[in-house]
């Protein structure tokens, strides 16, 4: 009778009397019996979830429950630190937390079990036993050697095999076992092959044997001059050079990466495989500064104004909002989502202003305020930090006049904005004046964005910044 994991009942209509009598007794005696019909305990695993597309492992920040607590479907049982944020992980089943496999502060790969959930109190003991089995790797340890075995010396290592002697040369008089080159030489020098002893494999006559029989001195082997090593091949696009591991500095303190810092490091190294180029553009900001002073009391930040201007320019130049994900094609994004780099304690994250071209600056400001608050608390949802199609990095508030940003993987361009500073400029008539000017540098993926595309985008962006009334529409 085939085994069935689901509960079943024994009745005269389903099981013959002869088998019914044989099966009921073992069931009454307990679960450890040799029959095939077994009622298995329901023990479920709580797995480490993938909270983002780049997450490979997660760290347990805190457990909201303890062993022995009863939980219901949808309850948040644990807080996990991903590579971007801390998130509550819910359970998909009702049950009792029988065993916690990964304690607070522990790290587990995505998909690994972090706790066991028992359906009822009867299954708790079985779940605890399973947890011990998982902790031991699921393998039984080998028994310790007995005293007799310990006293027995280990067998000596096998003796090295004697080298196989080379086959002895065949005696003279064997005709016809010569290489084609040897036959050619023998004909040229009138050598009788029947009188030549071959020294080649299986007594084969070689050209050297013929030359020796003809009395010709072998040519000395000239050692070739050490040739210059061939030039190293250029790494193919898509390959990432491995960073050299440098020895530690004496007296230095080594601090391992946090989960977020490790993710940032991985993304930055991956960006080296993208053929990127950079274009800078100076922009006058007097009118933008005046607009900012008007809308600042209403909660609008300079970051939002720049993001809105970039989104409006991207709407006119969709190729800059595109991306290359497979190295073979363009991906034109239907939405314009501006990711903005934000430094937080222990890392860097890029909250995303979604549909920035369609929302006014006041709604964008409210959204941005909420995103920054959640980012500082590490409570961003995955779609709030991994859905960007274009990135903006602004260091102008720190007085940085210009810098280059590293292109994030999966995006076509990133804009680096410097500080606006008073600068002496000349107009078309040659008159001097002092105006505020900022430097904007854009790093782009040259597989999809060309120099002319980026220059046209920057011209449009500069027109919006220098005449910013359209930002308030």
PDB file of C-alpha atoms in Angstrom, residues 33-262:
ATOM      1  CA  UNK A  33       6.391   1.294  13.568  1.00  0.00           C
ATOM      2  CA  UNK A  34       7.290  -0.485  10.378  1.00  0.00           C
ATOM      3  CA  UNK A  35       4.072  -0.046   8.432  1.00  0.00           C
ATOM      4  CA  UNK A  36       3.809   2.289   5.465  1.00  0.00           C
ATOM      5  CA  UNK A  37       0.768   4.298   6.559  1.00  0.00           C
ATOM      6  CA  UNK A  38       2.279   7.087   8.720  1.00  0.00           C
ATOM      7  CA  UNK A  39       0.686  10.244  10.110  1.00  0.00           C
ATOM      8  CA  UNK A  40       3.591  12.728   9.882  1.00  0.00           C
ATOM      9  CA  UNK A  41       3.974  15.724  12.117  1.00  0.00           C
ATOM     10  CA  UNK A  42       3.567  19.081  10.394  1.00  0.00           C
ATOM     11  CA  UNK A  43       6.767  21.061  10.937  1.00  0.00           C
ATOM     12  CA  UNK A  44       7.353  24.063   8.727  1.00  0.00           C
ATOM     13  CA  UNK A  45      10.488  26.099   8.166  1.00  0.00           C
ATOM     14  CA  UNK A  46      10.690  29.880   8.238  1.00  0.00           C
ATOM     15  CA  UNK A  47      13.183  30.820   5.548  1.00  0.00           C
ATOM     16  CA  UNK A  48      15.462  33.819   5.105  1.00  0.00           C
ATOM     17  CA  UNK A  49      13.601  35.817   2.431  1.00  0.00           C
ATOM     18  CA  UNK A  50      15.059  37.727  -0.498  1.00  0.00           C
ATOM     19  CA  UNK A  51      14.145  41.308   0.350  1.00  0.00           C
ATOM     20  CA  UNK A  52      15.797  42.775  -2.739  1.00  0.00           C
ATOM     21  CA  UNK A  53      17.085  41.632  -6.112  1.00  0.00           C
ATOM     22  CA  UNK A  54      20.700  42.004  -4.958  1.00  0.00           C
ATOM     23  CA  UNK A  55      20.318  40.393  -1.541  1.00  0.00           C
ATOM     24  CA  UNK A  56      22.288  37.165  -1.058  1.00  0.00           C
ATOM     25  CA  UNK A  57      22.181  36.918   2.726  1.00  0.00           C
ATOM     26  CA  UNK A  58      20.410  38.592   5.618  1.00  0.00           C
ATOM     27  CA  UNK A  59      21.221  39.449   9.211  1.00  0.00           C
ATOM     28  CA  UNK A  60      18.793  38.856  12.065  1.00  0.00           C
ATOM     29  CA  UNK A  61      18.288  42.195  13.791  1.00  0.00           C
ATOM     30  CA  UNK A  62      15.753  41.002  16.375  1.00  0.00           C
ATOM     31  CA  UNK A  63      13.170  38.303  16.978  1.00  0.00           C
ATOM     32  CA  UNK A  64       9.669  39.561  17.761  1.00  0.00           C
ATOM     33  CA  UNK A  65       8.767  36.163  19.183  1.00  0.00           C
ATOM     34  CA  UNK A  66      10.438  33.610  21.417  1.00  0.00           C
ATOM     35  CA  UNK A  67      10.543  29.844  21.353  1.00  0.00           C
ATOM     36  CA  UNK A  68       7.230  28.482  22.547  1.00  0.00           C
ATOM     37  CA  UNK A  69       5.170  31.476  21.388  1.00  0.00           C
ATOM     38  CA  UNK A  70       2.104  30.801  19.267  1.00  0.00           C
ATOM     39  CA  UNK A  71       1.894  32.908  16.091  1.00  0.00           C
ATOM     40  CA  UNK A  72      -0.747  33.412  13.439  1.00  0.00           C
ATOM     41  CA  UNK A  73      -0.471  33.814   9.697  1.00  0.00           C
ATOM     42  CA  UNK A  74       0.641  37.371   8.865  1.00  0.00           C
ATOM     43  CA  UNK A  75       2.363  38.044  12.198  1.00  0.00           C
ATOM     44  CA  UNK A  76       5.765  39.719  12.015  1.00  0.00           C
ATOM     45  CA  UNK A  77       8.087  37.244  13.691  1.00  0.00           C
ATOM     46  CA  UNK A  78      11.553  38.624  12.928  1.00  0.00           C
ATOM     47  CA  UNK A  79      13.304  41.795  11.748  1.00  0.00           C
ATOM     48  CA  UNK A  80      15.888  41.145   9.015  1.00  0.00           C
ATOM     49  CA  UNK A  81      18.615  43.517   7.852  1.00  0.00           C
ATOM     50  CA  UNK A  82      18.979  43.255   4.102  1.00  0.00           C
ATOM     51  CA  UNK A  83      21.540  45.025   1.952  1.00  0.00           C
ATOM     52  CA  UNK A  84      19.305  48.111   1.911  1.00  0.00           C
ATOM     53  CA  UNK A  85      16.899  48.211   4.870  1.00  0.00           C
ATOM     54  CA  UNK A  86      15.534  46.510   7.985  1.00  0.00           C
ATOM     55  CA  UNK A  87      12.218  44.787   7.332  1.00  0.00           C
ATOM     56  CA  UNK A  88       9.683  42.759   9.290  1.00  0.00           C
ATOM     57  CA  UNK A  89       9.304  39.193   8.050  1.00  0.00           C
ATOM     58  CA  UNK A  90       5.864  37.640   8.400  1.00  0.00           C
ATOM     59  CA  UNK A  91       4.940  34.010   8.853  1.00  0.00           C
ATOM     60  CA  UNK A  92       2.701  32.332   6.296  1.00  0.00           C
ATOM     61  CA  UNK A  93       1.287  29.734   8.682  1.00  0.00           C
ATOM     62  CA  UNK A  94      -0.266  29.380  12.130  1.00  0.00           C
ATOM     63  CA  UNK A  95       1.717  27.458  14.699  1.00  0.00           C
ATOM     64  CA  UNK A  96       4.172  27.472  17.559  1.00  0.00           C
ATOM     65  CA  UNK A  97       7.735  28.773  17.264  1.00  0.00           C
ATOM     66  CA  UNK A  98       9.446  25.538  18.234  1.00  0.00           C
ATOM     67  CA  UNK A  99      13.079  26.415  17.551  1.00  0.00           C
ATOM     68  CA  UNK A 100      15.042  29.491  16.489  1.00  0.00           C
ATOM     69  CA  UNK A 101      17.912  28.369  14.276  1.00  0.00           C
ATOM     70  CA  UNK A 102      19.625  31.744  13.721  1.00  0.00           C
ATOM     71  CA  UNK A 103      19.929  34.002  16.798  1.00  0.00           C
ATOM     72  CA  UNK A 104      19.916  37.784  16.843  1.00  0.00           C
ATOM     73  CA  UNK A 105      23.015  39.095  15.119  1.00  0.00           C
ATOM     74  CA  UNK A 106      23.395  35.920  13.099  1.00  0.00           C
ATOM     75  CA  UNK A 107      23.636  35.833   9.308  1.00  0.00           C
ATOM     76  CA  UNK A 108      22.016  33.301   6.985  1.00  0.00           C
ATOM     77  CA  UNK A 109      21.941  33.008   3.173  1.00  0.00           C
ATOM     78  CA  UNK A 110      18.718  33.661   1.306  1.00  0.00           C
ATOM     79  CA  UNK A 111      16.522  30.552   1.369  1.00  0.00           C
ATOM     80  CA  UNK A 112      18.124  29.024   4.463  1.00  0.00           C
ATOM     81  CA  UNK A 113      15.832  28.068   7.389  1.00  0.00           C
ATOM     82  CA  UNK A 114      16.024  30.476  10.322  1.00  0.00           C
ATOM     83  CA  UNK A 115      13.295  28.965  12.549  1.00  0.00           C
ATOM     84  CA  UNK A 116      10.984  25.959  12.802  1.00  0.00           C
ATOM     85  CA  UNK A 117       7.237  26.238  13.242  1.00  0.00           C
ATOM     86  CA  UNK A 118       5.249  23.359  14.772  1.00  0.00           C
ATOM     87  CA  UNK A 119       1.547  23.015  14.003  1.00  0.00           C
ATOM     88  CA  UNK A 120       0.651  21.915  17.539  1.00  0.00           C
ATOM     89  CA  UNK A 121       2.291  21.206  20.880  1.00  0.00           C
ATOM     90  CA  UNK A 122       2.587  17.524  19.984  1.00  0.00           C
ATOM     91  CA  UNK A 123       5.022  18.385  17.175  1.00  0.00           C
ATOM     92  CA  UNK A 124       7.267  20.679  19.249  1.00  0.00           C
ATOM     93  CA  UNK A 125       9.526  17.842  20.403  1.00  0.00           C
ATOM     94  CA  UNK A 126       9.944  16.600  16.850  1.00  0.00           C
ATOM     95  CA  UNK A 127      10.749  20.141  15.702  1.00  0.00           C
ATOM     96  CA  UNK A 128      13.386  20.530  18.418  1.00  0.00           C
ATOM     97  CA  UNK A 129      14.948  17.242  17.316  1.00  0.00           C
ATOM     98  CA  UNK A 130      14.971  18.457  13.719  1.00  0.00           C
ATOM     99  CA  UNK A 131      16.624  21.708  14.825  1.00  0.00           C
ATOM    100  CA  UNK A 132      19.393  19.746  16.531  1.00  0.00           C
ATOM    101  CA  UNK A 133      19.822  17.705  13.374  1.00  0.00           C
ATOM    102  CA  UNK A 134      20.095  20.886  11.263  1.00  0.00           C
ATOM    103  CA  UNK A 135      22.559  22.398  13.731  1.00  0.00           C
ATOM    104  CA  UNK A 136      24.733  19.309  13.394  1.00  0.00           C
ATOM    105  CA  UNK A 137      24.659  19.491   9.626  1.00  0.00           C
ATOM    106  CA  UNK A 138      22.354  16.500   9.388  1.00  0.00           C
ATOM    107  CA  UNK A 139      25.298  14.098   9.551  1.00  0.00           C
ATOM    108  CA  UNK A 140      26.113  11.613  12.262  1.00  0.00           C
ATOM    109  CA  UNK A 141      29.529  11.983  13.774  1.00  0.00           C
ATOM    110  CA  UNK A 142      31.904   9.073  13.348  1.00  0.00           C
ATOM    111  CA  UNK A 143      32.297   7.000  16.567  1.00  0.00           C
ATOM    112  CA  UNK A 144      35.605   7.424  18.403  1.00  0.00           C
ATOM    113  CA  UNK A 145      38.205   4.751  17.593  1.00  0.00           C
ATOM    114  CA  UNK A 146      38.477   1.846  19.986  1.00  0.00           C
ATOM    115  CA  UNK A 147      41.489   1.259  22.191  1.00  0.00           C
ATOM    116  CA  UNK A 148      42.682  -1.604  19.987  1.00  0.00           C
ATOM    117  CA  UNK A 149      42.362   0.496  16.908  1.00  0.00           C
ATOM    118  CA  UNK A 150      44.204   3.349  18.575  1.00  0.00           C
ATOM    119  CA  UNK A 151      47.068   1.033  19.535  1.00  0.00           C
ATOM    120  CA  UNK A 152      47.397  -0.340  16.016  1.00  0.00           C
ATOM    121  CA  UNK A 153      49.927   1.717  14.112  1.00  0.00           C
ATOM    122  CA  UNK A 154      48.758   3.106  10.815  1.00  0.00           C
ATOM    123  CA  UNK A 155      49.727   1.083   7.779  1.00  0.00           C
ATOM    124  CA  UNK A 156      52.924   2.241   6.084  1.00  0.00           C
ATOM    125  CA  UNK A 157      52.498   4.332   2.988  1.00  0.00           C
ATOM    126  CA  UNK A 158      52.615   2.378  -0.243  1.00  0.00           C
ATOM    127  CA  UNK A 159      56.042   2.090  -1.747  1.00  0.00           C
ATOM    128  CA  UNK A 160      56.744   4.229  -4.721  1.00  0.00           C
ATOM    129  CA  UNK A 161      56.410   2.357  -7.950  1.00  0.00           C
ATOM    130  CA  UNK A 162      59.641   1.659  -9.741  1.00  0.00           C
ATOM    131  CA  UNK A 163      60.032   3.725 -12.884  1.00  0.00           C
ATOM    132  CA  UNK A 164      59.133   1.890 -16.011  1.00  0.00           C
ATOM    133  CA  UNK A 165      62.230   1.218 -18.030  1.00  0.00           C
ATOM    134  CA  UNK A 166      62.288   2.527 -21.537  1.00  0.00           C
ATOM    135  CA  UNK A 167      61.893  -0.164 -24.173  1.00  0.00           C
ATOM    136  CA  UNK A 168      65.211  -1.546 -25.264  1.00  0.00           C
ATOM    137  CA  UNK A 169      66.199  -0.707 -28.791  1.00  0.00           C
ATOM    138  CA  UNK A 170      65.432  -3.337 -31.327  1.00  0.00           C
ATOM    139  CA  UNK A 171      68.374  -5.167 -32.763  1.00  0.00           C
ATOM    140  CA  UNK A 172      69.660  -4.253 -36.169  1.00  0.00           C
ATOM    141  CA  UNK A 173      68.144  -5.987 -39.094  1.00  0.00           C
ATOM    142  CA  UNK A 174      64.589  -4.890 -38.611  1.00  0.00           C
ATOM    143  CA  UNK A 175      63.579  -3.277 -41.854  1.00  0.00           C
ATOM    144  CA  UNK A 176      60.775  -0.837 -42.416  1.00  0.00           C
ATOM    145  CA  UNK A 177      60.198   0.588 -38.908  1.00  0.00           C
ATOM    146  CA  UNK A 178      61.479   4.060 -39.643  1.00  0.00           C
ATOM    147  CA  UNK A 179      59.748   7.395 -39.590  1.00  0.00           C
ATOM    148  CA  UNK A 180      59.054   9.064 -42.944  1.00  0.00           C
ATOM    149  CA  UNK A 181      61.681  11.716 -42.220  1.00  0.00           C
ATOM    150  CA  UNK A 182      64.223   9.017 -41.337  1.00  0.00           C
ATOM    151  CA  UNK A 183      63.514   7.215 -44.616  1.00  0.00           C
ATOM    152  CA  UNK A 184      64.011  10.461 -46.526  1.00  0.00           C
ATOM    153  CA  UNK A 185      67.349  11.113 -44.811  1.00  0.00           C
ATOM    154  CA  UNK A 186      68.454   7.506 -45.373  1.00  0.00           C
ATOM    155  CA  UNK A 187      67.802   7.854 -49.096  1.00  0.00           C
ATOM    156  CA  UNK A 188      69.731  11.152 -49.258  1.00  0.00           C
ATOM    157  CA  UNK A 189      72.783   9.812 -47.395  1.00  0.00           C
ATOM    158  CA  UNK A 190      72.631   6.277 -48.817  1.00  0.00           C
ATOM    159  CA  UNK A 191      72.148   4.639 -45.429  1.00  0.00           C
ATOM    160  CA  UNK A 192      70.982   1.036 -45.234  1.00  0.00           C
ATOM    161  CA  UNK A 193      68.118   1.043 -42.740  1.00  0.00           C
ATOM    162  CA  UNK A 194      68.548  -2.686 -42.106  1.00  0.00           C
ATOM    163  CA  UNK A 195      71.843  -1.903 -40.377  1.00  0.00           C
ATOM    164  CA  UNK A 196      70.508   0.937 -38.211  1.00  0.00           C
ATOM    165  CA  UNK A 197      69.405   0.361 -34.652  1.00  0.00           C
ATOM    166  CA  UNK A 198      66.348   2.418 -33.814  1.00  0.00           C
ATOM    167  CA  UNK A 199      66.201   4.309 -30.545  1.00  0.00           C
ATOM    168  CA  UNK A 200      62.702   5.616 -30.910  1.00  0.00           C
ATOM    169  CA  UNK A 201      59.536   4.307 -29.370  1.00  0.00           C
ATOM    170  CA  UNK A 202      59.246   0.550 -29.824  1.00  0.00           C
ATOM    171  CA  UNK A 203      62.584   0.532 -31.694  1.00  0.00           C
ATOM    172  CA  UNK A 204      61.446   2.915 -34.392  1.00  0.00           C
ATOM    173  CA  UNK A 205      64.274   4.483 -36.416  1.00  0.00           C
ATOM    174  CA  UNK A 206      64.414   8.253 -36.040  1.00  0.00           C
ATOM    175  CA  UNK A 207      66.175  10.899 -38.159  1.00  0.00           C
ATOM    176  CA  UNK A 208      68.822  11.191 -35.432  1.00  0.00           C
ATOM    177  CA  UNK A 209      69.582   7.476 -35.819  1.00  0.00           C
ATOM    178  CA  UNK A 210      70.086   7.900 -39.571  1.00  0.00           C
ATOM    179  CA  UNK A 211      72.362  10.911 -39.075  1.00  0.00           C
ATOM    180  CA  UNK A 212      74.433   9.001 -36.549  1.00  0.00           C
ATOM    181  CA  UNK A 213      74.789   6.084 -38.981  1.00  0.00           C
ATOM    182  CA  UNK A 214      75.867   8.497 -41.733  1.00  0.00           C
ATOM    183  CA  UNK A 215      78.475  10.115 -39.468  1.00  0.00           C
ATOM    184  CA  UNK A 216      76.739  13.466 -39.411  1.00  0.00           C
ATOM    185  CA  UNK A 217      77.269  15.458 -36.231  1.00  0.00           C
ATOM    186  CA  UNK A 218      73.976  16.574 -34.699  1.00  0.00           C
ATOM    187  CA  UNK A 219      73.399  20.302 -34.797  1.00  0.00           C
ATOM    188  CA  UNK A 220      73.808  21.948 -31.398  1.00  0.00           C
ATOM    189  CA  UNK A 221      70.597  23.114 -29.887  1.00  0.00           C
ATOM    190  CA  UNK A 222      70.516  26.886 -29.760  1.00  0.00           C
ATOM    191  CA  UNK A 223      68.679  28.232 -26.747  1.00  0.00           C
ATOM    192  CA  UNK A 224      66.337  30.898 -28.031  1.00  0.00           C
ATOM    193  CA  UNK A 225      66.605  34.297 -26.462  1.00  0.00           C
ATOM    194  CA  UNK A 226      64.064  34.963 -23.842  1.00  0.00           C
ATOM    195  CA  UNK A 227      61.153  36.317 -25.773  1.00  0.00           C
ATOM    196  CA  UNK A 228      59.210  39.214 -24.391  1.00  0.00           C
ATOM    197  CA  UNK A 229      55.985  38.071 -22.810  1.00  0.00           C
ATOM    198  CA  UNK A 230      52.963  38.581 -25.036  1.00  0.00           C
ATOM    199  CA  UNK A 231      50.942  41.655 -24.193  1.00  0.00           C
ATOM    200  CA  UNK A 232      48.153  40.946 -21.797  1.00  0.00           C
ATOM    201  CA  UNK A 233      44.831  40.750 -23.516  1.00  0.00           C
ATOM    202  CA  UNK A 234      42.457  43.545 -22.716  1.00  0.00           C
ATOM    203  CA  UNK A 235      39.686  42.385 -20.391  1.00  0.00           C
ATOM    204  CA  UNK A 236      36.442  41.781 -22.176  1.00  0.00           C
ATOM    205  CA  UNK A 237      33.508  44.047 -21.461  1.00  0.00           C
ATOM    206  CA  UNK A 238      31.504  42.510 -18.665  1.00  0.00           C
ATOM    207  CA  UNK A 239      34.464  41.096 -16.742  1.00  0.00           C
ATOM    208  CA  UNK A 240      35.336  42.646 -13.409  1.00  0.00           C
ATOM    209  CA  UNK A 241      38.985  42.697 -12.294  1.00  0.00           C
ATOM    210  CA  UNK A 242      39.505  41.122  -8.915  1.00  0.00           C
ATOM    211  CA  UNK A 243      40.828  43.475  -6.301  1.00  0.00           C
ATOM    212  CA  UNK A 244      44.172  42.501  -4.816  1.00  0.00           C
ATOM    213  CA  UNK A 245      44.152  41.526  -1.161  1.00  0.00           C
ATOM    214  CA  UNK A 246      46.710  43.723   0.545  1.00  0.00           C
ATOM    215  CA  UNK A 247      48.478  42.692   3.758  1.00  0.00           C
ATOM    216  CA  UNK A 248      47.144  44.310   6.934  1.00  0.00           C
ATOM    217  CA  UNK A 249      48.861  47.419   8.220  1.00  0.00           C
ATOM    218  CA  UNK A 250      50.586  46.792  11.561  1.00  0.00           C
ATOM    219  CA  UNK A 251      48.577  48.220  14.422  1.00  0.00           C
ATOM    220  CA  UNK A 252      45.486  48.843  12.287  1.00  0.00           C
ATOM    221  CA  UNK A 253      41.989  47.757  13.300  1.00  0.00           C
ATOM    222  CA  UNK A 254      40.037  45.690  10.764  1.00  0.00           C
ATOM    223  CA  UNK A 255      36.288  46.325  10.762  1.00  0.00           C
ATOM    224  CA  UNK A 256      34.163  44.035   8.580  1.00  0.00           C
ATOM    225  CA  UNK A 257      31.578  45.514   6.218  1.00  0.00           C
ATOM    226  CA  UNK A 258      28.007  45.790   7.337  1.00  0.00           C
ATOM    227  CA  UNK A 259      25.419  44.150   5.106  1.00  0.00           C
ATOM    228  CA  UNK A 260      24.710  47.484   3.422  1.00  0.00           C
ATOM    229  CA  UNK A 261      28.386  48.344   2.982  1.00  0.00           C
ATOM    230  CA  UNK A 262      29.033  44.935   1.430  1.00  0.00           C
TER     231      UNK A 262
END
